[in-house]
JSON list of N, CA and C in Angstrom, two decimals:
[
{"chain": "E", "resi": 1, "resn": "MET", "atom": "N", "xyz": [-11.89, -24.97, -49.59]},
{"chain": "E", "resi": 1, "resn": "MET", "atom": "CA", "xyz": [-12.38, -26.14, -50.26]},
{"chain": "E", "resi": 1, "resn": "MET", "atom": "C", "xyz": [-13.52, -26.51, -49.22]},
{"chain": "E", "resi": 2, "resn": "SER", "atom": "N", "xyz": [-14.55, -26.92, -50.00]},
{"chain": "E", "resi": 2, "resn": "SER", "atom": "CA", "xyz": [-16.01, -27.27, -49.46]},
{"chain": "E", "resi": 2, "resn": "SER", "atom": "C", "xyz": [-15.96, -28.72, -49.12]},
{"chain": "E", "resi": 3, "resn": "ASN", "atom": "N", "xyz": [-16.64, -29.15, -47.86]},
{"chain": "E", "resi": 3, "resn": "ASN", "atom": "CA", "xyz": [-16.65, -30.37, -47.39]},
{"chain": "E", "resi": 3, "resn": "ASN", "atom": "C", "xyz": [-18.20, -30.87, -47.83]},
{"chain": "E", "resi": 4, "resn": "PRO", "atom": "N", "xyz": [-18.10, -31.79, -48.77]},
{"chain": "E", "resi": 4, "resn": "PRO", "atom": "CA", "xyz": [-19.54, -32.33, -49.26]},
{"chain": "E", "resi": 4, "resn": "PRO", "atom": "C", "xyz": [-20.25, -33.06, -48.20]},
{"chain": "E", "resi": 5, "resn": "TYR", "atom": "N", "xyz": [-19.64, -33.64, -47.29]},
{"chain": "E", "resi": 5, "resn": "TYR", "atom": "CA", "xyz": [-20.23, -34.43, -46.16]},
{"chain": "E", "resi": 5, "resn": "TYR", "atom": "C", "xyz": [-21.01, -33.22, -45.26]},
{"chain": "E", "resi": 6, "resn": "GLN", "atom": "N", "xyz": [-20.41, -32.18, -44.97]},
{"chain": "E", "resi": 6, "resn": "GLN", "atom": "CA", "xyz": [-21.04, -31.14, -44.14]},
{"chain": "E", "resi": 6, "resn": "GLN", "atom": "C", "xyz": [-22.09, -30.46, -44.86]},
{"chain": "E", "resi": 7, "resn": "LYS", "atom": "N", "xyz": [-22.00, -30.35, -46.07]},
{"chain": "E", "resi": 7, "resn": "LYS", "atom": "CA", "xyz": [-23.20, -29.92, -47.19]},
{"chain": "E", "resi": 7, "resn": "LYS", "atom": "C", "xyz": [-24.22, -30.65, -47.01]},
{"chain": "E", "resi": 8, "resn": "LEU", "atom": "N", "xyz": [-24.31, -32.01, -46.90]},
{"chain": "E", "resi": 8, "resn": "LEU", "atom": "CA", "xyz": [-25.18, -33.21, -46.64]},
{"chain": "E", "resi": 8, "resn": "LEU", "atom": "C", "xyz": [-25.79, -33.06, -45.39]},
{"chain": "E", "resi": 9, "resn": "LEU", "atom": "N", "xyz": [-24.98, -32.77, -44.42]},
{"chain": "E", "resi": 9, "resn": "LEU", "atom": "CA", "xyz": [-25.61, -32.52, -43.17]},
{"chain": "E", "resi": 9, "resn": "LEU", "atom": "C", "xyz": [-26.43, -31.27, -42.84]},
{"chain": "E", "resi": 10, "resn": "ASP", "atom": "N", "xyz": [-25.97, -30.37, -43.66]},
{"chain": "E", "resi": 10, "resn": "ASP", "atom": "CA", "xyz": [-26.64, -29.08, -43.49]},
{"chain": "E", "resi": 10, "resn": "ASP", "atom": "C", "xyz": [-28.06, -29.01, -44.28]},
{"chain": "E", "resi": 11, "resn": "LEU", "atom": "N", "xyz": [-28.27, -30.00, -45.00]},
{"chain": "E", "resi": 11, "resn": "LEU", "atom": "CA", "xyz": [-29.65, -30.30, -45.81]},
{"chain": "E", "resi": 11, "resn": "LEU", "atom": "C", "xyz": [-30.39, -30.96, -44.86]},
{"chain": "E", "resi": 12, "resn": "LEU", "atom": "N", "xyz": [-30.20, -31.70, -43.83]},
{"chain": "E", "resi": 12, "resn": "LEU", "atom": "CA", "xyz": [-31.02, -32.47, -42.85]},
{"chain": "E", "resi": 12, "resn": "LEU", "atom": "C", "xyz": [-31.68, -31.59, -41.90]},
{"chain": "E", "resi": 13, "resn": "PRO", "atom": "N", "xyz": [-32.92, -31.79, -41.54]},
{"chain": "E", "resi": 13, "resn": "PRO", "atom": "CA", "xyz": [-33.53, -31.13, -40.65]},
{"chain": "E", "resi": 13, "resn": "PRO", "atom": "C", "xyz": [-33.04, -31.19, -39.23]},
{"chain": "E", "resi": 14, "resn": "LYS", "atom": "N", "xyz": [-32.70, -30.07, -38.57]},
{"chain": "E", "resi": 14, "resn": "LYS", "atom": "CA", "xyz": [-32.08, -30.03, -37.08]},
{"chain": "E", "resi": 14, "resn": "LYS", "atom": "C", "xyz": [-33.07, -30.75, -36.05]},
{"chain": "E", "resi": 15, "resn": "THR", "atom": "N", "xyz": [-34.41, -30.56, -36.29]},
{"chain": "E", "resi": 15, "resn": "THR", "atom": "CA", "xyz": [-35.35, -31.09, -35.50]},
{"chain": "E", "resi": 15, "resn": "THR", "atom": "C", "xyz": [-36.03, -32.02, -35.90]},
{"chain": "E", "resi": 16, "resn": "PRO", "atom": "N", "xyz": [-36.04, -33.26, -35.32]},
{"chain": "E", "resi": 16, "resn": "PRO", "atom": "CA", "xyz": [-36.62, -34.65, -35.92]},
{"chain": "E", "resi": 16, "resn": "PRO", "atom": "C", "xyz": [-38.04, -34.27, -36.01]},
{"chain": "E", "resi": 17, "resn": "GLU", "atom": "N", "xyz": [-38.64, -34.98, -37.37]},
{"chain": "E", "resi": 17, "resn": "GLU", "atom": "CA", "xyz": [-40.10, -34.84, -37.62]},
{"chain": "E", "resi": 17, "resn": "GLU", "atom": "C", "xyz": [-40.64, -36.12, -37.07]},
{"chain": "E", "resi": 18, "resn": "LEU", "atom": "N", "xyz": [-41.61, -36.02, -36.36]},
{"chain": "E", "resi": 18, "resn": "LEU", "atom": "CA", "xyz": [-42.31, -37.11, -35.75]},
{"chain": "E", "resi": 18, "resn": "LEU", "atom": "C", "xyz": [-43.87, -37.15, -36.53]},
{"chain": "E", "resi": 19, "resn": "ILE", "atom": "N", "xyz": [-44.32, -38.49, -36.61]},
{"chain": "E", "resi": 19, "resn": "ILE", "atom": "CA", "xyz": [-45.75, -38.61, -37.05]},
{"chain": "E", "resi": 19, "resn": "ILE", "atom": "C", "xyz": [-46.55, -38.89, -35.86]},
{"chain": "E", "resi": 20, "resn": "GLY", "atom": "N", "xyz": [-47.92, -38.21, -36.00]},
{"chain": "E", "resi": 20, "resn": "GLY", "atom": "CA", "xyz": [-48.81, -38.50, -34.72]},
{"chain": "E", "resi": 20, "resn": "GLY", "atom": "C", "xyz": [-50.01, -38.44, -35.33]},
{"chain": "E", "resi": 21, "resn": "ASP", "atom": "N", "xyz": [-51.02, -38.73, -34.29]},
{"chain": "E", "resi": 21, "resn": "ASP", "atom": "CA", "xyz": [-52.56, -38.57, -34.63]},
{"chain": "E", "resi": 21, "resn": "ASP", "atom": "C", "xyz": [-53.20, -37.75, -33.91]},
{"chain": "E", "resi": 22, "resn": "ILE", "atom": "N", "xyz": [-53.85, -36.67, -34.36]},
{"chain": "E", "resi": 22, "resn": "ILE", "atom": "CA", "xyz": [-54.43, -35.61, -33.45]},
{"chain": "E", "resi": 22, "resn": "ILE", "atom": "C", "xyz": [-55.72, -36.34, -32.64]},
{"chain": "E", "resi": 23, "resn": "THR", "atom": "N", "xyz": [-55.57, -36.12, -31.27]},
{"chain": "E", "resi": 23, "resn": "THR", "atom": "CA", "xyz": [-56.32, -36.69, -30.49]},
{"chain": "E", "resi": 23, "resn": "THR", "atom": "C", "xyz": [-57.53, -35.77, -29.92]},
{"chain": "E", "resi": 24, "resn": "ASN", "atom": "N", "xyz": [-57.15, -34.47, -29.75]},
{"chain": "E", "resi": 24, "resn": "ASN", "atom": "CA", "xyz": [-57.87, -33.37, -29.31]},
{"chain": "E", "resi": 24, "resn": "ASN", "atom": "C", "xyz": [-57.60, -32.17, -30.27]},
{"chain": "E", "resi": 25, "resn": "ALA", "atom": "N", "xyz": [-58.58, -31.57, -30.86]},
{"chain": "E", "resi": 25, "resn": "ALA", "atom": "CA", "xyz": [-58.33, -30.33, -31.71]},
{"chain": "E", "resi": 25, "resn": "ALA", "atom": "C", "xyz": [-59.23, -29.24, -31.33]},
{"chain": "E", "resi": 26, "resn": "ASP", "atom": "N", "xyz": [-58.39, -28.22, -30.83]},
{"chain": "E", "resi": 26, "resn": "ASP", "atom": "CA", "xyz": [-58.92, -26.96, -30.31]},
{"chain": "E", "resi": 26, "resn": "ASP", "atom": "C", "xyz": [-58.07, -25.74, -30.84]},
{"chain": "E", "resi": 27, "resn": "HIS", "atom": "N", "xyz": [-58.26, -25.49, -32.20]},
{"chain": "E", "resi": 27, "resn": "HIS", "atom": "CA", "xyz": [-57.58, -24.50, -32.96]},
{"chain": "E", "resi": 27, "resn": "HIS", "atom": "C", "xyz": [-57.11, -23.55, -32.16]},
{"chain": "E", "resi": 28, "resn": "PRO", "atom": "N", "xyz": [-55.98, -23.01, -31.97]},
{"chain": "E", "resi": 28, "resn": "PRO", "atom": "CA", "xyz": [-54.50, -23.56, -32.66]},
{"chain": "E", "resi": 28, "resn": "PRO", "atom": "C", "xyz": [-53.89, -24.48, -31.84]},
{"chain": "E", "resi": 29, "resn": "ASN", "atom": "N", "xyz": [-54.55, -24.95, -30.73]},
{"chain": "E", "resi": 29, "resn": "ASN", "atom": "CA", "xyz": [-53.88, -26.07, -29.96]},
{"chain": "E", "resi": 29, "resn": "ASN", "atom": "C", "xyz": [-54.36, -27.21, -29.92]},
{"chain": "E", "resi": 30, "resn": "TYR", "atom": "N", "xyz": [-53.34, -28.15, -30.11]},
{"chain": "E", "resi": 30, "resn": "TYR", "atom": "CA", "xyz": [-53.79, -29.59, -30.47]},
{"chain": "E", "resi": 30, "resn": "TYR", "atom": "C", "xyz": [-52.95, -30.61, -29.52]},
{"chain": "E", "resi": 31, "resn": "LYS", "atom": "N", "xyz": [-53.74, -31.80, -29.30]},
{"chain": "E", "resi": 31, "resn": "LYS", "atom": "CA", "xyz": [-52.93, -32.90, -28.52]},
{"chain": "E", "resi": 31, "resn": "LYS", "atom": "C", "xyz": [-52.87, -33.84, -29.53]},
{"chain": "E", "resi": 32, "resn": "VAL", "atom": "N", "xyz": [-51.59, -34.11, -29.69]},
{"chain": "E", "resi": 32, "resn": "VAL", "atom": "CA", "xyz": [-51.14, -35.25, -30.86]},
{"chain": "E", "resi": 32, "resn": "VAL", "atom": "C", "xyz": [-50.42, -36.67, -30.01]},
{"chain": "E", "resi": 33, "resn": "LEU", "atom": "N", "xyz": [-51.09, -37.69, -30.49]},
{"chain": "E", "resi": 33, "resn": "LEU", "atom": "CA", "xyz": [-50.38, -39.12, -30.00]},
{"chain": "E", "resi": 33, "resn": "LEU", "atom": "C", "xyz": [-49.35, -39.43, -30.93]},
{"chain": "E", "resi": 34, "resn": "ILE", "atom": "N", "xyz": [-48.42, -39.32, -30.41]},
{"chain": "E", "resi": 34, "resn": "ILE", "atom": "CA", "xyz": [-47.11, -39.66, -31.21]},
{"chain": "E", "resi": 34, "resn": "ILE", "atom": "C", "xyz": [-47.19, -41.35, -31.70]},
{"chain": "E", "resi": 35, "resn": "VAL", "atom": "N", "xyz": [-47.09, -41.82, -32.95]},
{"chain": "E", "resi": 35, "resn": "VAL", "atom": "CA", "xyz": [-46.99, -43.15, -33.37]},
{"chain": "E", "resi": 35, "resn": "VAL", "atom": "C", "xyz": [-46.46, -44.03, -32.69]},
{"chain": "E", "resi": 36, "resn": "ASP", "atom": "N", "xyz": [-45.16, -43.71, -32.49]},
{"chain": "E", "resi": 36, "resn": "ASP", "atom": "CA", "xyz": [-44.28, -44.89, -31.83]},
{"chain": "E", "resi": 36, "resn": "ASP", "atom": "C", "xyz": [-44.45, -44.91, -30.20]},
{"chain": "E", "resi": 37, "resn": "SER", "atom": "N", "xyz": [-45.77, -44.53, -29.71]},
{"chain": "E", "resi": 37, "resn": "SER", "atom": "CA", "xyz": [-46.31, -44.52, -28.40]},
{"chain": "E", "resi": 37, "resn": "SER", "atom": "C", "xyz": [-45.18, -44.03, -27.23]},
{"chain": "E", "resi": 38, "resn": "THR", "atom": "N", "xyz": [-44.82, -42.66, -27.78]},
{"chain": "E", "resi": 38, "resn": "THR", "atom": "CA", "xyz": [-44.06, -42.02, -26.71]},
{"chain": "E", "resi": 38, "resn": "THR", "atom": "C", "xyz": [-45.12, -41.16, -25.77]},
{"chain": "E", "resi": 39, "resn": "GLY", "atom": "N", "xyz": [-46.17, -41.10, -26.21]},
{"chain": "E", "resi": 39, "resn": "GLY", "atom": "CA", "xyz": [-47.28, -40.27, -25.37]},
{"chain": "E", "resi": 39, "resn": "GLY", "atom": "C", "xyz": [-47.78, -38.92, -26.24]},
{"chain": "E", "resi": 40, "resn": "LEU", "atom": "N", "xyz": [-48.58, -38.38, -25.49]},
{"chain": "E", "resi": 40, "resn": "LEU", "atom": "CA", "xyz": [-49.34, -37.10, -26.05]},
{"chain": "E", "resi": 40, "resn": "LEU", "atom": "C", "xyz": [-48.16, -35.85, -26.06]},
{"chain": "E", "resi": 41, "resn": "LEU", "atom": "N", "xyz": [-48.56, -35.22, -27.03]},
{"chain": "E", "resi": 41, "resn": "LEU", "atom": "CA", "xyz": [-47.67, -33.91, -27.11]},
{"chain": "E", "resi": 41, "resn": "LEU", "atom": "C", "xyz": [-48.57, -32.50, -27.42]},
{"chain": "E", "resi": 42, "resn": "LEU", "atom": "N", "xyz": [-48.42, -31.55, -26.71]},
{"chain": "E", "resi": 42, "resn": "LEU", "atom": "CA", "xyz": [-49.21, -30.48, -26.90]},
{"chain": "E", "resi": 42, "resn": "LEU", "atom": "C", "xyz": [-48.77, -29.85, -28.04]},
{"chain": "E", "resi": 43, "resn": "CYS", "atom": "N", "xyz": [-49.27, -29.23, -29.25]},
{"chain": "E", "resi": 43, "resn": "CYS", "atom": "CA", "xyz": [-48.76, -28.80, -30.27]},
{"chain": "E", "resi": 43, "resn": "CYS", "atom": "C", "xyz": [-49.68, -27.51, -30.75]},
{"chain": "E", "resi": 44, "resn": "THR", "atom": "N", "xyz": [-49.08, -26.76, -31.67]},
{"chain": "E", "resi": 44, "resn": "THR", "atom": "CA", "xyz": [-49.86, -25.70, -32.20]},
{"chain": "E", "resi": 44, "resn": "THR", "atom": "C", "xyz": [-49.59, -25.72, -33.54]},
{"chain": "E", "resi": 45, "resn": "SER", "atom": "N", "xyz": [-50.58, -25.04, -34.32]},
{"chain": "E", "resi": 45, "resn": "SER", "atom": "CA", "xyz": [-50.39, -24.81, -35.88]},
{"chain": "E", "resi": 45, "resn": "SER", "atom": "C", "xyz": [-51.40, -23.89, -36.35]},
{"chain": "E", "resi": 46, "resn": "ALA", "atom": "N", "xyz": [-50.84, -23.19, -37.39]},
{"chain": "E", "resi": 46, "resn": "ALA", "atom": "CA", "xyz": [-51.64, -22.06, -38.02]},
{"chain": "E", "resi": 46, "resn": "ALA", "atom": "C", "xyz": [-52.76, -22.64, -38.73]},
{"chain": "E", "resi": 47, "resn": "THR", "atom": "N", "xyz": [-52.53, -23.79, -39.44]},
{"chain": "E", "resi": 47, "resn": "THR", "atom": "CA", "xyz": [-53.44, -24.45, -40.13]},
{"chain": "E", "resi": 47, "resn": "THR", "atom": "C", "xyz": [-54.45, -25.35, -39.23]},
{"chain": "E", "resi": 48, "resn": "GLN", "atom": "N", "xyz": [-55.81, -25.38, -39.47]},
{"chain": "E", "resi": 48, "resn": "GLN", "atom": "CA", "xyz": [-56.75, -26.06, -38.74]},
{"chain": "E", "resi": 48, "resn": "GLN", "atom": "C", "xyz": [-56.83, -27.61, -39.15]},
{"chain": "E", "resi": 49, "resn": "PHE", "atom": "N", "xyz": [-56.81, -28.35, -38.28]},
{"chain": "E", "resi": 49, "resn": "PHE", "atom": "CA", "xyz": [-56.92, -29.91, -38.56]},
{"chain": "E", "resi": 49, "resn": "PHE", "atom": "C", "xyz": [-58.19, -30.30, -37.68]},
{"chain": "E", "resi": 50, "resn": "LYS", "atom": "N", "xyz": [-58.37, -31.63, -38.07]},
{"chain": "E", "resi": 50, "resn": "LYS", "atom": "CA", "xyz": [-59.53, -32.43, -37.33]},
{"chain": "E", "resi": 50, "resn": "LYS", "atom": "C", "xyz": [-59.10, -33.43, -36.49]},
{"chain": "E", "resi": 51, "resn": "THR", "atom": "N", "xyz": [-59.92, -33.85, -35.38]},
{"chain": "E", "resi": 51, "resn": "THR", "atom": "CA", "xyz": [-59.48, -35.04, -34.91]},
{"chain": "E", "resi": 51, "resn": "THR", "atom": "C", "xyz": [-59.26, -36.13, -35.49]},
{"chain": "E", "resi": 52, "resn": "GLY", "atom": "N", "xyz": [-58.45, -37.07, -35.35]},
{"chain": "E", "resi": 52, "resn": "GLY", "atom": "CA", "xyz": [-58.00, -38.39, -36.25]},
{"chain": "E", "resi": 52, "resn": "GLY", "atom": "C", "xyz": [-57.12, -37.92, -37.39]},
{"chain": "E", "resi": 53, "resn": "ASP", "atom": "N", "xyz": [-56.68, -36.71, -37.72]},
{"chain": "E", "resi": 53, "resn": "ASP", "atom": "CA", "xyz": [-55.95, -36.64, -38.64]},
{"chain": "E", "resi": 53, "resn": "ASP", "atom": "C", "xyz": [-54.30, -36.90, -38.44]},
{"chain": "E", "resi": 54, "resn": "ARG", "atom": "N", "xyz": [-53.85, -37.63, -39.35]},
{"chain": "E", "resi": 54, "resn": "ARG", "atom": "CA", "xyz": [-52.29, -37.95, -39.15]},
{"chain": "E", "resi": 54, "resn": "ARG", "atom": "C", "xyz": [-51.29, -36.80, -39.58]},
{"chain": "E", "resi": 55, "resn": "VAL", "atom": "N", "xyz": [-50.69, -36.24, -38.78]},
{"chain": "E", "resi": 55, "resn": "VAL", "atom": "CA", "xyz": [-49.76, -35.20, -39.17]},
{"chain": "E", "resi": 55, "resn": "VAL", "atom": "C", "xyz": [-47.99, -35.35, -38.61]},
{"chain": "E", "resi": 56, "resn": "PHE", "atom": "N", "xyz": [-47.35, -34.44, -39.27]},
{"chain": "E", "resi": 56, "resn": "PHE", "atom": "CA", "xyz": [-45.99, -34.36, -38.99]},
{"chain": "E", "resi": 56, "resn": "PHE", "atom": "C", "xyz": [-45.69, -33.31, -37.97]},
{"chain": "E", "resi": 57, "resn": "VAL", "atom": "N", "xyz": [-45.13, -33.71, -36.96]},
{"chain": "E", "resi": 57, "resn": "VAL", "atom": "CA", "xyz": [-44.75, -32.78, -35.78]},
{"chain": "E", "resi": 57, "resn": "VAL", "atom": "C", "xyz": [-43.14, -32.48, -35.73]},
{"chain": "E", "resi": 58, "resn": "ALA", "atom": "N", "xyz": [-42.78, -31.43, -35.63]},
{"chain": "E", "resi": 58, "resn": "ALA", "atom": "CA", "xyz": [-41.19, -30.84, -35.49]},
{"chain": "E", "resi": 58, "resn": "ALA", "atom": "C", "xyz": [-41.26, -30.14, -34.25]},
{"chain": "E", "resi": 59, "resn": "GLY", "atom": "N", "xyz": [-40.95, -30.53, -33.14]},
{"chain": "E", "resi": 59, "resn": "GLY", "atom": "CA", "xyz": [-40.66, -29.87, -31.88]},
{"chain": "E", "resi": 59, "resn": "GLY", "atom": "C", "xyz": [-42.16, -29.86, -31.41]},
{"chain": "E", "resi": 60, "resn": "THR", "atom": "N", "xyz": [-42.81, -28.83, -30.99]},
{"chain": "E", "resi": 60, "resn": "THR", "atom": "CA", "xyz": [-44.20, -28.74, -30.60]},
{"chain": "E", "resi": 60, "resn": "THR", "atom": "C", "xyz": [-45.12, -28.05, -31.84]},
{"chain": "E", "resi": 61, "resn": "GLU", "atom": "N", "xyz": [-44.58, -28.08, -32.95]},
{"chain": "E", "resi": 61, "resn": "GLU", "atom": "CA", "xyz": [-45.35, -27.42, -34.04]},
{"chain": "E", "resi": 61, "resn": "GLU", "atom": "C", "xyz": [-45.66, -28.42, -35.13]},
{"chain": "E", "resi": 62, "resn": "ILE", "atom": "N", "xyz": [-47.10, -28.41, -35.45]},
{"chain": "E", "resi": 62, "resn": "ILE", "atom": "CA", "xyz": [-47.55, -29.28, -36.49]},
{"chain": "E", "resi": 62, "resn": "ILE", "atom": "C", "xyz": [-47.18, -28.60, -37.99]},
{"chain": "E", "resi": 63, "resn": "LYS", "atom": "N", "xyz": [-46.40, -29.46, -38.76]},
{"chain": "E", "resi": 63, "resn": "LYS", "atom": "CA", "xyz": [-45.91, -28.94, -39.82]},
{"chain": "E", "resi": 63, "resn": "LYS", "atom": "C", "xyz": [-46.95, -29.23, -41.06]},
{"chain": "E", "resi": 64, "resn": "ARG", "atom": "N", "xyz": [-47.39, -30.44, -41.27]},
{"chain": "E", "resi": 64, "resn": "ARG", "atom": "CA", "xyz": [-48.22, -30.61, -42.39]},
{"chain": "E", "resi": 64, "resn": "ARG", "atom": "C", "xyz": [-49.09, -32.04, -42.22]},
{"chain": "E", "resi": 65, "resn": "ILE", "atom": "N", "xyz": [-49.65, -32.33, -43.04]},
{"chain": "E", "resi": 65, "resn": "ILE", "atom": "CA", "xyz": [-50.61, -33.56, -42.83]},
{"chain": "E", "resi": 65, "resn": "ILE", "atom": "C", "xyz": [-49.67, -34.70, -43.42]},
{"chain": "E", "resi": 66, "resn": "ALA", "atom": "N", "xyz": [-49.84, -35.80, -42.68]},
{"chain": "E", "resi": 66, "resn": "ALA", "atom": "CA", "xyz": [-49.01, -37.11, -43.14]},
{"chain": "E", "resi": 66, "resn": "ALA", "atom": "C", "xyz": [-49.93, -37.92, -43.90]},
{"chain": "E", "resi": 67, "resn": "PRO", "atom": "N", "xyz": [-49.17, -38.77, -44.77]},
{"chain": "E", "resi": 67, "resn": "PRO", "atom": "CA", "xyz": [-49.90, -39.80, -45.35]},
{"chain": "E", "resi": 67, "resn": "PRO", "atom": "C", "xyz": [-50.14, -40.98, -44.45]},
{"chain": "E", "resi": 68, "resn": "SER", "atom": "N", "xyz": [-51.25, -41.73, -44.78]},
{"chain": "E", "resi": 68, "resn": "SER", "atom": "CA", "xyz": [-51.70, -42.93, -43.94]},
{"chain": "E", "resi": 68, "resn": "SER", "atom": "C", "xyz": [-50.78, -44.09, -44.35]},
{"chain": "E", "resi": 69, "resn": "GLY", "atom": "N", "xyz": [-50.78, -45.04, -43.65]},
{"chain": "E", "resi": 69, "resn": "GLY", "atom": "CA", "xyz": [-49.99, -46.34, -43.94]},
{"chain": "E", "resi": 69, "resn": "GLY", "atom": "C", "xyz": [-48.98, -46.54, -42.84]},
{"chain": "E", "resi": 70, "resn": "ASN", "atom": "N", "xyz": [-48.19, -47.63, -42.92]},
{"chain": "E", "resi": 70, "resn": "ASN", "atom": "CA", "xyz": [-47.06, -47.84, -41.83]},
{"chain": "E", "resi": 70, "resn": "ASN", "atom": "C", "xyz": [-46.02, -46.96, -41.95]},
{"chain": "E", "resi": 71, "resn": "THR", "atom": "N", "xyz": [-45.60, -46.76, -40.69]},
{"chain": "E", "resi": 71, "resn": "THR", "atom": "CA", "xyz": [-44.29, -46.04, -40.64]},
{"chain": "E", "resi": 71, "resn": "THR", "atom": "C", "xyz": [-43.13, -46.97, -40.24]},
{"chain": "E", "resi": 72, "resn": "GLY", "atom": "N", "xyz": [-41.97, -46.22, -40.42]},
{"chain": "E", "resi": 72, "resn": "GLY", "atom": "CA", "xyz": [-40.67, -46.90, -39.72]},
{"chain": "E", "resi": 72, "resn": "GLY", "atom": "C", "xyz": [-39.63, -45.87, -39.36]},
{"chain": "E", "resi": 73, "resn": "THR", "atom": "N", "xyz": [-38.60, -46.18, -39.07]},
{"chain": "E", "resi": 73, "resn": "THR", "atom": "CA", "xyz": [-37.44, -45.46, -38.26]},
{"chain": "E", "resi": 73, "resn": "THR", "atom": "C", "xyz": [-36.29, -45.63, -39.12]},
{"chain": "E", "resi": 74, "resn": "ILE", "atom": "N", "xyz": [-35.74, -44.55, -39.56]},
{"chain": "E", "resi": 74, "resn": "ILE", "atom": "CA", "xyz": [-34.40, -44.43, -40.28]},
{"chain": "E", "resi": 74, "resn": "ILE", "atom": "C", "xyz": [-33.38, -43.81, -39.47]},
{"chain": "E", "resi": 75, "resn": "GLU", "atom": "N", "xyz": [-32.27, -44.46, -39.07]},
{"chain": "E", "resi": 75, "resn": "GLU", "atom": "CA", "xyz": [-31.21, -43.98, -38.40]},
{"chain": "E", "resi": 75, "resn": "GLU", "atom": "C", "xyz": [-30.29, -43.17, -39.31]},
{"chain": "E", "resi": 76, "resn": "ILE", "atom": "N", "xyz": [-29.77, -42.03, -39.21]},
{"chain": "E", "resi": 76, "resn": "ILE", "atom": "CA", "xyz": [-28.70, -41.52, -39.93]},
{"chain": "E", "resi": 76, "resn": "ILE", "atom": "C", "xyz": [-27.49, -41.30, -39.13]}
]
């Protein structure tokens, strides 16, 4: 018998995705300032970004561009 709760948990990402602004762009290495003011994070990406771009970061990898606007925290 399958567990629907476990199936739902398996769909969620294992590494949280944070939002940050790129402060230094030297492809493939980037410095990203995380929005919640936790500090700078050294990240890598296969895609080229510019300084000032808002991006999603998981671990130390930039995943994709993030939309502009306000952000919030959702606890699961």
